[in-house]
PDB file of C-alpha atoms and ligand atoms in Angstrom:
ATOM      1  CA  MET A 188      -4.255  -1.041  15.878  1.00 88.00           C
ATOM      2  CA  ASP A 189      -4.511  -4.823  15.676  1.00 93.00           C
ATOM      3  CA  PRO A 190      -1.694  -6.496  17.654  1.00 93.00           C
ATOM      4  CA  ASN A 191      -1.733  -9.494  15.294  1.00 96.00           C
ATOM      5  CA  CYS A 192      -1.501  -7.412  12.111  1.00 98.00           C
ATOM      6  CA  LEU A 193       1.793  -7.436  10.215  1.00 98.00           C
ATOM      7  CA  PHE A 194       1.340  -3.921   8.830  1.00 98.00           C
ATOM      8  CA  CYS A 195       0.335  -2.500  12.227  1.00 98.00           C
ATOM      9  CA  LYS A 196       3.630  -3.976  13.489  1.00 98.00           C
ATOM     10  CA  ILE A 197       5.494  -2.178  10.682  1.00 98.00           C
ATOM     11  CA  ILE A 198       3.722   1.080  11.601  1.00 98.00           C
ATOM     12  CA  ASN A 199       4.688   0.594  15.254  1.00 97.00           C
ATOM     13  CA  GLY A 200       8.301  -0.132  14.314  1.00 96.00           C
ATOM     14  CA  ASP A 201       8.133  -3.679  15.707  1.00 97.00           C
ATOM     15  CA  ILE A 202       9.018  -5.087  12.281  1.00 97.00           C
ATOM     16  CA  PRO A 203      11.465  -3.255  10.010  1.00 98.00           C
ATOM     17  CA  ALA A 204      10.511  -2.067   6.538  1.00 98.00           C
ATOM     18  CA  SER A 205      12.270  -0.205   3.774  1.00 98.00           C
ATOM     19  CA  LYS A 206      10.331   3.041   4.089  1.00 98.00           C
ATOM     20  CA  LEU A 207       9.864   5.566   1.311  1.00 97.00           C
ATOM     21  CA  TYR A 208       7.532   7.932   3.131  1.00 98.00           C
ATOM     22  CA  GLU A 209       5.546   8.481   6.299  1.00 98.00           C
ATOM     23  CA  ASP A 210       3.384  11.180   7.816  1.00 98.00           C
ATOM     24  CA  ASP A 211       0.648  11.345  10.448  1.00 98.00           C
ATOM     25  CA  ASP A 212      -1.818   9.456   8.248  1.00 98.00           C
ATOM     26  CA  VAL A 213       0.020   7.112   5.896  1.00 98.00           C
ATOM     27  CA  MET A 214       3.214   5.159   5.347  1.00 98.00           C
ATOM     28  CA  ALA A 215       4.859   3.742   2.207  1.00 98.00           C
ATOM     29  CA  PHE A 216       7.498   1.008   1.976  1.00 98.00           C
ATOM     30  CA  TRP A 217       9.013  -1.227  -0.690  1.00 98.00           C
ATOM     31  CA  ASP A 218       7.307  -4.594  -1.128  1.00 98.00           C
ATOM     32  CA  ILE A 219       9.428  -7.447   0.237  1.00 98.00           C
ATOM     33  CA  SER A 220       8.525  -9.608  -2.778  1.00 98.00           C
ATOM     34  CA  PRO A 221       8.462  -7.208  -5.751  1.00 98.00           C
ATOM     35  CA  GLN A 222       6.321  -8.130  -8.746  1.00 98.00           C
ATOM     36  CA  ALA A 223       7.799  -5.389 -10.952  1.00 97.00           C
ATOM     37  CA  PRO A 224      11.147  -3.548 -11.050  1.00 98.00           C
ATOM     38  CA  LYS A 225       9.557  -0.976  -8.711  1.00 98.00           C
ATOM     39  CA  HIS A 226       6.849  -2.143  -6.318  1.00 98.00           C
ATOM     40  CA  PHE A 227       5.858  -0.393  -3.135  1.00 98.00           C
ATOM     41  CA  LEU A 228       2.867  -0.356  -0.801  1.00 99.00           C
ATOM     42  CA  VAL A 229       0.999   2.622   0.649  1.00 99.00           C
ATOM     43  CA  ILE A 230      -0.999   2.027   3.831  1.00 99.00           C
ATOM     44  CA  PRO A 231      -2.967   4.172   6.268  1.00 98.00           C
ATOM     45  CA  ARG A 232      -1.838   4.099   9.887  1.00 98.00           C
ATOM     46  CA  LYS A 233      -5.417   3.266  10.798  1.00 98.00           C
ATOM     47  CA  HIS A 234      -6.149  -0.457  10.776  1.00 98.00           C
ATOM     48  CA  ILE A 235      -8.851  -1.147   8.176  1.00 98.00           C
ATOM     49  CA  ALA A 236      -9.017  -4.784   7.025  1.00 98.00           C
ATOM     50  CA  GLY A 237      -9.519  -3.937   3.353  1.00 98.00           C
ATOM     51  CA  PRO A 238     -11.621  -1.897   0.905  1.00 98.00           C
ATOM     52  CA  GLY A 239     -14.681  -3.900   1.915  1.00 98.00           C
ATOM     53  CA  ALA A 240     -14.256  -2.806   5.533  1.00 98.00           C
ATOM     54  CA  MET A 241     -14.078   0.928   4.759  1.00 98.00           C
ATOM     55  CA  GLY A 242     -16.573   3.309   6.248  1.00 98.00           C
ATOM     56  CA  SER A 243     -17.553   6.641   4.728  1.00 98.00           C
ATOM     57  CA  GLU A 244     -15.279   8.262   7.337  1.00 98.00           C
ATOM     58  CA  ASP A 245     -12.302   6.571   5.605  1.00 98.00           C
ATOM     59  CA  GLU A 246     -12.901   8.060   2.152  1.00 98.00           C
ATOM     60  CA  GLN A 247     -10.576  11.023   2.595  1.00 98.00           C
ATOM     61  CA  LEU A 248      -7.843   8.858   4.135  1.00 98.00           C
ATOM     62  CA  ILE A 249      -7.853   6.341   1.279  1.00 98.00           C
ATOM     63  CA  GLY A 250      -7.967   9.208  -1.207  1.00 98.00           C
ATOM     64  CA  LYS A 251      -4.746  10.399   0.380  1.00 98.00           C
ATOM     65  CA  VAL A 252      -3.238   6.901   0.001  1.00 98.00           C
ATOM     66  CA  LEU A 253      -3.906   7.202  -3.739  1.00 98.00           C
ATOM     67  CA  ARG A 254      -2.551  10.738  -4.075  1.00 98.00           C
ATOM     68  CA  ILE A 255       0.619   9.944  -2.106  1.00 98.00           C
ATOM     69  CA  GLY A 256       1.149   6.760  -4.138  1.00 98.00           C
ATOM     70  CA  ALA A 257       1.081   8.714  -7.412  1.00 98.00           C
ATOM     71  CA  LYS A 258       3.408  11.374  -5.976  1.00 97.00           C
ATOM     72  CA  LEU A 259       5.874   8.716  -4.776  1.00 98.00           C
ATOM     73  CA  ALA A 260       5.767   6.989  -8.174  1.00 98.00           C
ATOM     74  CA  ARG A 261       6.922  10.248  -9.786  1.00 97.00           C
ATOM     75  CA  GLU A 262       9.561  10.865  -7.123  1.00 97.00           C
ATOM     76  CA  ASN A 263      11.004   7.355  -7.309  1.00 97.00           C
ATOM     77  CA  GLY A 264      11.622   7.110 -11.021  1.00 94.00           C
ATOM     78  CA  ILE A 265       8.436   5.296 -12.017  1.00 96.00           C
ATOM     79  CA  GLY A 266       7.014   8.318 -13.792  1.00 88.00           C
ATOM     80  CA  ASP A 267       3.475   8.348 -15.131  1.00 91.00           C
ATOM     81  CA  GLY A 268       3.131   4.676 -16.117  1.00 96.00           C
ATOM     82  CA  PHE A 269       2.171   2.661 -13.089  1.00 97.00           C
ATOM     83  CA  ARG A 270      -0.431   0.204 -11.860  1.00 98.00           C
ATOM     84  CA  VAL A 271      -2.281   0.568  -8.552  1.00 98.00           C
ATOM     85  CA  VAL A 272      -3.958  -2.465  -6.976  1.00 98.00           C
ATOM     86  CA  PHE A 273      -6.050  -3.023  -3.875  1.00 98.00           C
ATOM     87  CA  ASN A 274      -6.686  -6.732  -3.317  1.00 98.00           C
ATOM     88  CA  ASN A 275      -9.796  -7.457  -1.271  1.00 98.00           C
ATOM     89  CA  GLY A 276     -10.326 -10.920   0.176  1.00 98.00           C
ATOM     90  CA  ALA A 277      -8.331 -14.125  -0.088  1.00 98.00           C
ATOM     91  CA  GLU A 278      -9.915 -14.998  -3.431  1.00 97.00           C
ATOM     92  CA  ALA A 279      -8.475 -11.829  -4.909  1.00 97.00           C
ATOM     93  CA  GLY A 280      -5.039 -12.600  -3.455  1.00 96.00           C
ATOM     94  CA  GLN A 281      -5.168 -10.511  -0.287  1.00 98.00           C
ATOM     95  CA  THR A 282      -2.737 -11.973   2.242  1.00 98.00           C
ATOM     96  CA  VAL A 283      -2.353  -9.067   4.686  1.00 98.00           C
ATOM     97  CA  PHE A 284      -5.656  -7.846   6.092  1.00 98.00           C
ATOM     98  CA  HIS A 285      -4.657  -4.216   6.638  1.00 98.00           C
ATOM     99  CA  ILE A 286      -5.743  -2.167   3.633  1.00 98.00           C
ATOM    100  CA  HIS A 287      -2.827  -1.426   1.305  1.00 98.00           C
ATOM    101  CA  MET A 288      -2.355  -0.049  -2.159  1.00 99.00           C
ATOM    102  CA  HIS A 289       0.239  -1.696  -4.376  1.00 98.00           C
ATOM    103  CA  VAL A 290       2.067   0.644  -6.765  1.00 98.00           C
ATOM    104  CA  LEU A 291       3.889  -1.247  -9.513  1.00 98.00           C
ATOM    105  CA  GLY A 292       6.016   0.215 -12.266  1.00 97.00           C
ATOM    106  CA  GLY A 293       9.250   0.104 -14.180  1.00 97.00           C
ATOM    107  CA  ARG A 294       7.947  -2.287 -16.816  1.00 96.00           C
ATOM    108  CA  THR A 295       5.081  -2.493 -19.300  1.00 95.00           C
ATOM    109  CA  MET A 296       1.920  -3.710 -17.594  1.00 95.00           C
ATOM    110  CA  THR A 297      -0.443  -6.153 -19.254  1.00 95.00           C
ATOM    111  CA  TRP A 298      -4.216  -6.499 -19.024  1.00 96.00           C
ATOM    112  CA  PRO A 299      -6.126  -8.460 -17.842  1.00 96.00           C
ATOM    113  CA  PRO A 300      -4.273  -9.072 -14.583  1.00 92.00           C
ATOM    114  CA  GLY A 301      -3.924 -12.673 -13.384  1.00 85.00           C
TER     115      GLY A 301
HETATM  116  P1  LIG B 497      -1.657  -8.660  -0.707  1.00 62.20           P
HETATM  117  O1  LIG B 497      -1.325 -10.014  -1.298  1.00 62.20           O
HETATM  118  O2  LIG B 497      -2.417  -7.760  -1.620  1.00 62.20           O
HETATM  119  O3  LIG B 497      -2.299  -8.808   0.665  1.00 62.20           O
HETATM  120  O4  LIG B 497      -0.277  -7.934  -0.520  1.00 62.20           O
HETATM  121  C1  LIG B 497       0.543  -8.091   0.589  1.00 62.20           C
HETATM  122  C2  LIG B 497       1.919  -7.673   0.151  1.00 62.20           C
HETATM  123  O5  LIG B 497       2.703  -7.464   1.313  1.00 62.20           O
HETATM  124  C3  LIG B 497       2.640  -8.720  -0.688  1.00 62.20           C
HETATM  125  O6  LIG B 497       2.977  -8.131  -1.948  1.00 62.20           O
HETATM  126  C4  LIG B 497       3.873  -9.060   0.137  1.00 62.20           C
HETATM  127  O7  LIG B 497       5.004  -9.299  -0.646  1.00 62.20           O
HETATM  128  C5  LIG B 497       4.027  -7.830   1.002  1.00 62.20           C
HETATM  129  N1  LIG B 497       4.709  -8.028   2.267  1.00 62.20           N
HETATM  130  C6  LIG B 497       4.510  -9.017   3.168  1.00 62.20           C
HETATM  131  N2  LIG B 497       5.322  -8.855   4.232  1.00 62.20           N
HETATM  132  C7  LIG B 497       6.046  -7.729   3.999  1.00 62.20           C
HETATM  133  C8  LIG B 497       7.062  -7.036   4.718  1.00 62.20           C
HETATM  134  N3  LIG B 497       7.507  -7.458   5.923  1.00 62.20           N
HETATM  135  N4  LIG B 497       7.600  -5.921   4.168  1.00 62.20           N
HETATM  136  C9  LIG B 497       7.165  -5.486   2.951  1.00 62.20           C
HETATM  137  N5  LIG B 497       6.216  -6.095   2.240  1.00 62.20           N
HETATM  138  C10 LIG B 497       5.663  -7.203   2.738  1.00 62.20           C
HETATM  139 ZN1  LIG B 498      -3.190  -3.411  10.785  1.00 62.20          ZN
END
């Protein structure tokens, strides 16, 4: 846990979030600034700054983030058409340095992303 990390504070319950799911490993909550009709984040409880800070010991955990994200997309009316995004580094738009997977859906997605 990083005491200065916004998402660690959400995990600890110090900051409220609109939760969709939580278990011993991961948590999911709706993004406060949605970029699609449905936009939520899936995070591990473990503080990892981003994909670039992962160790091989994190592979199973981040695999679970992906599996739970897809399951929650189905369960929350997004269906099979969704976009998953991990931003890594400020240049890529990362603003919270606790690894998180965006799941966006409910509209047609375009490519390339901005
Ligand atoms: P990124 O830009 O990839 O680091 O994504 C961070 C995301 O966290 C952004 O989409 C923000 O809208 C979202 N966010 C920031 N603060 C909160 C919060 N308190 N609750 C839910 N989502 C948040
Ligand atoms: Zn954190």
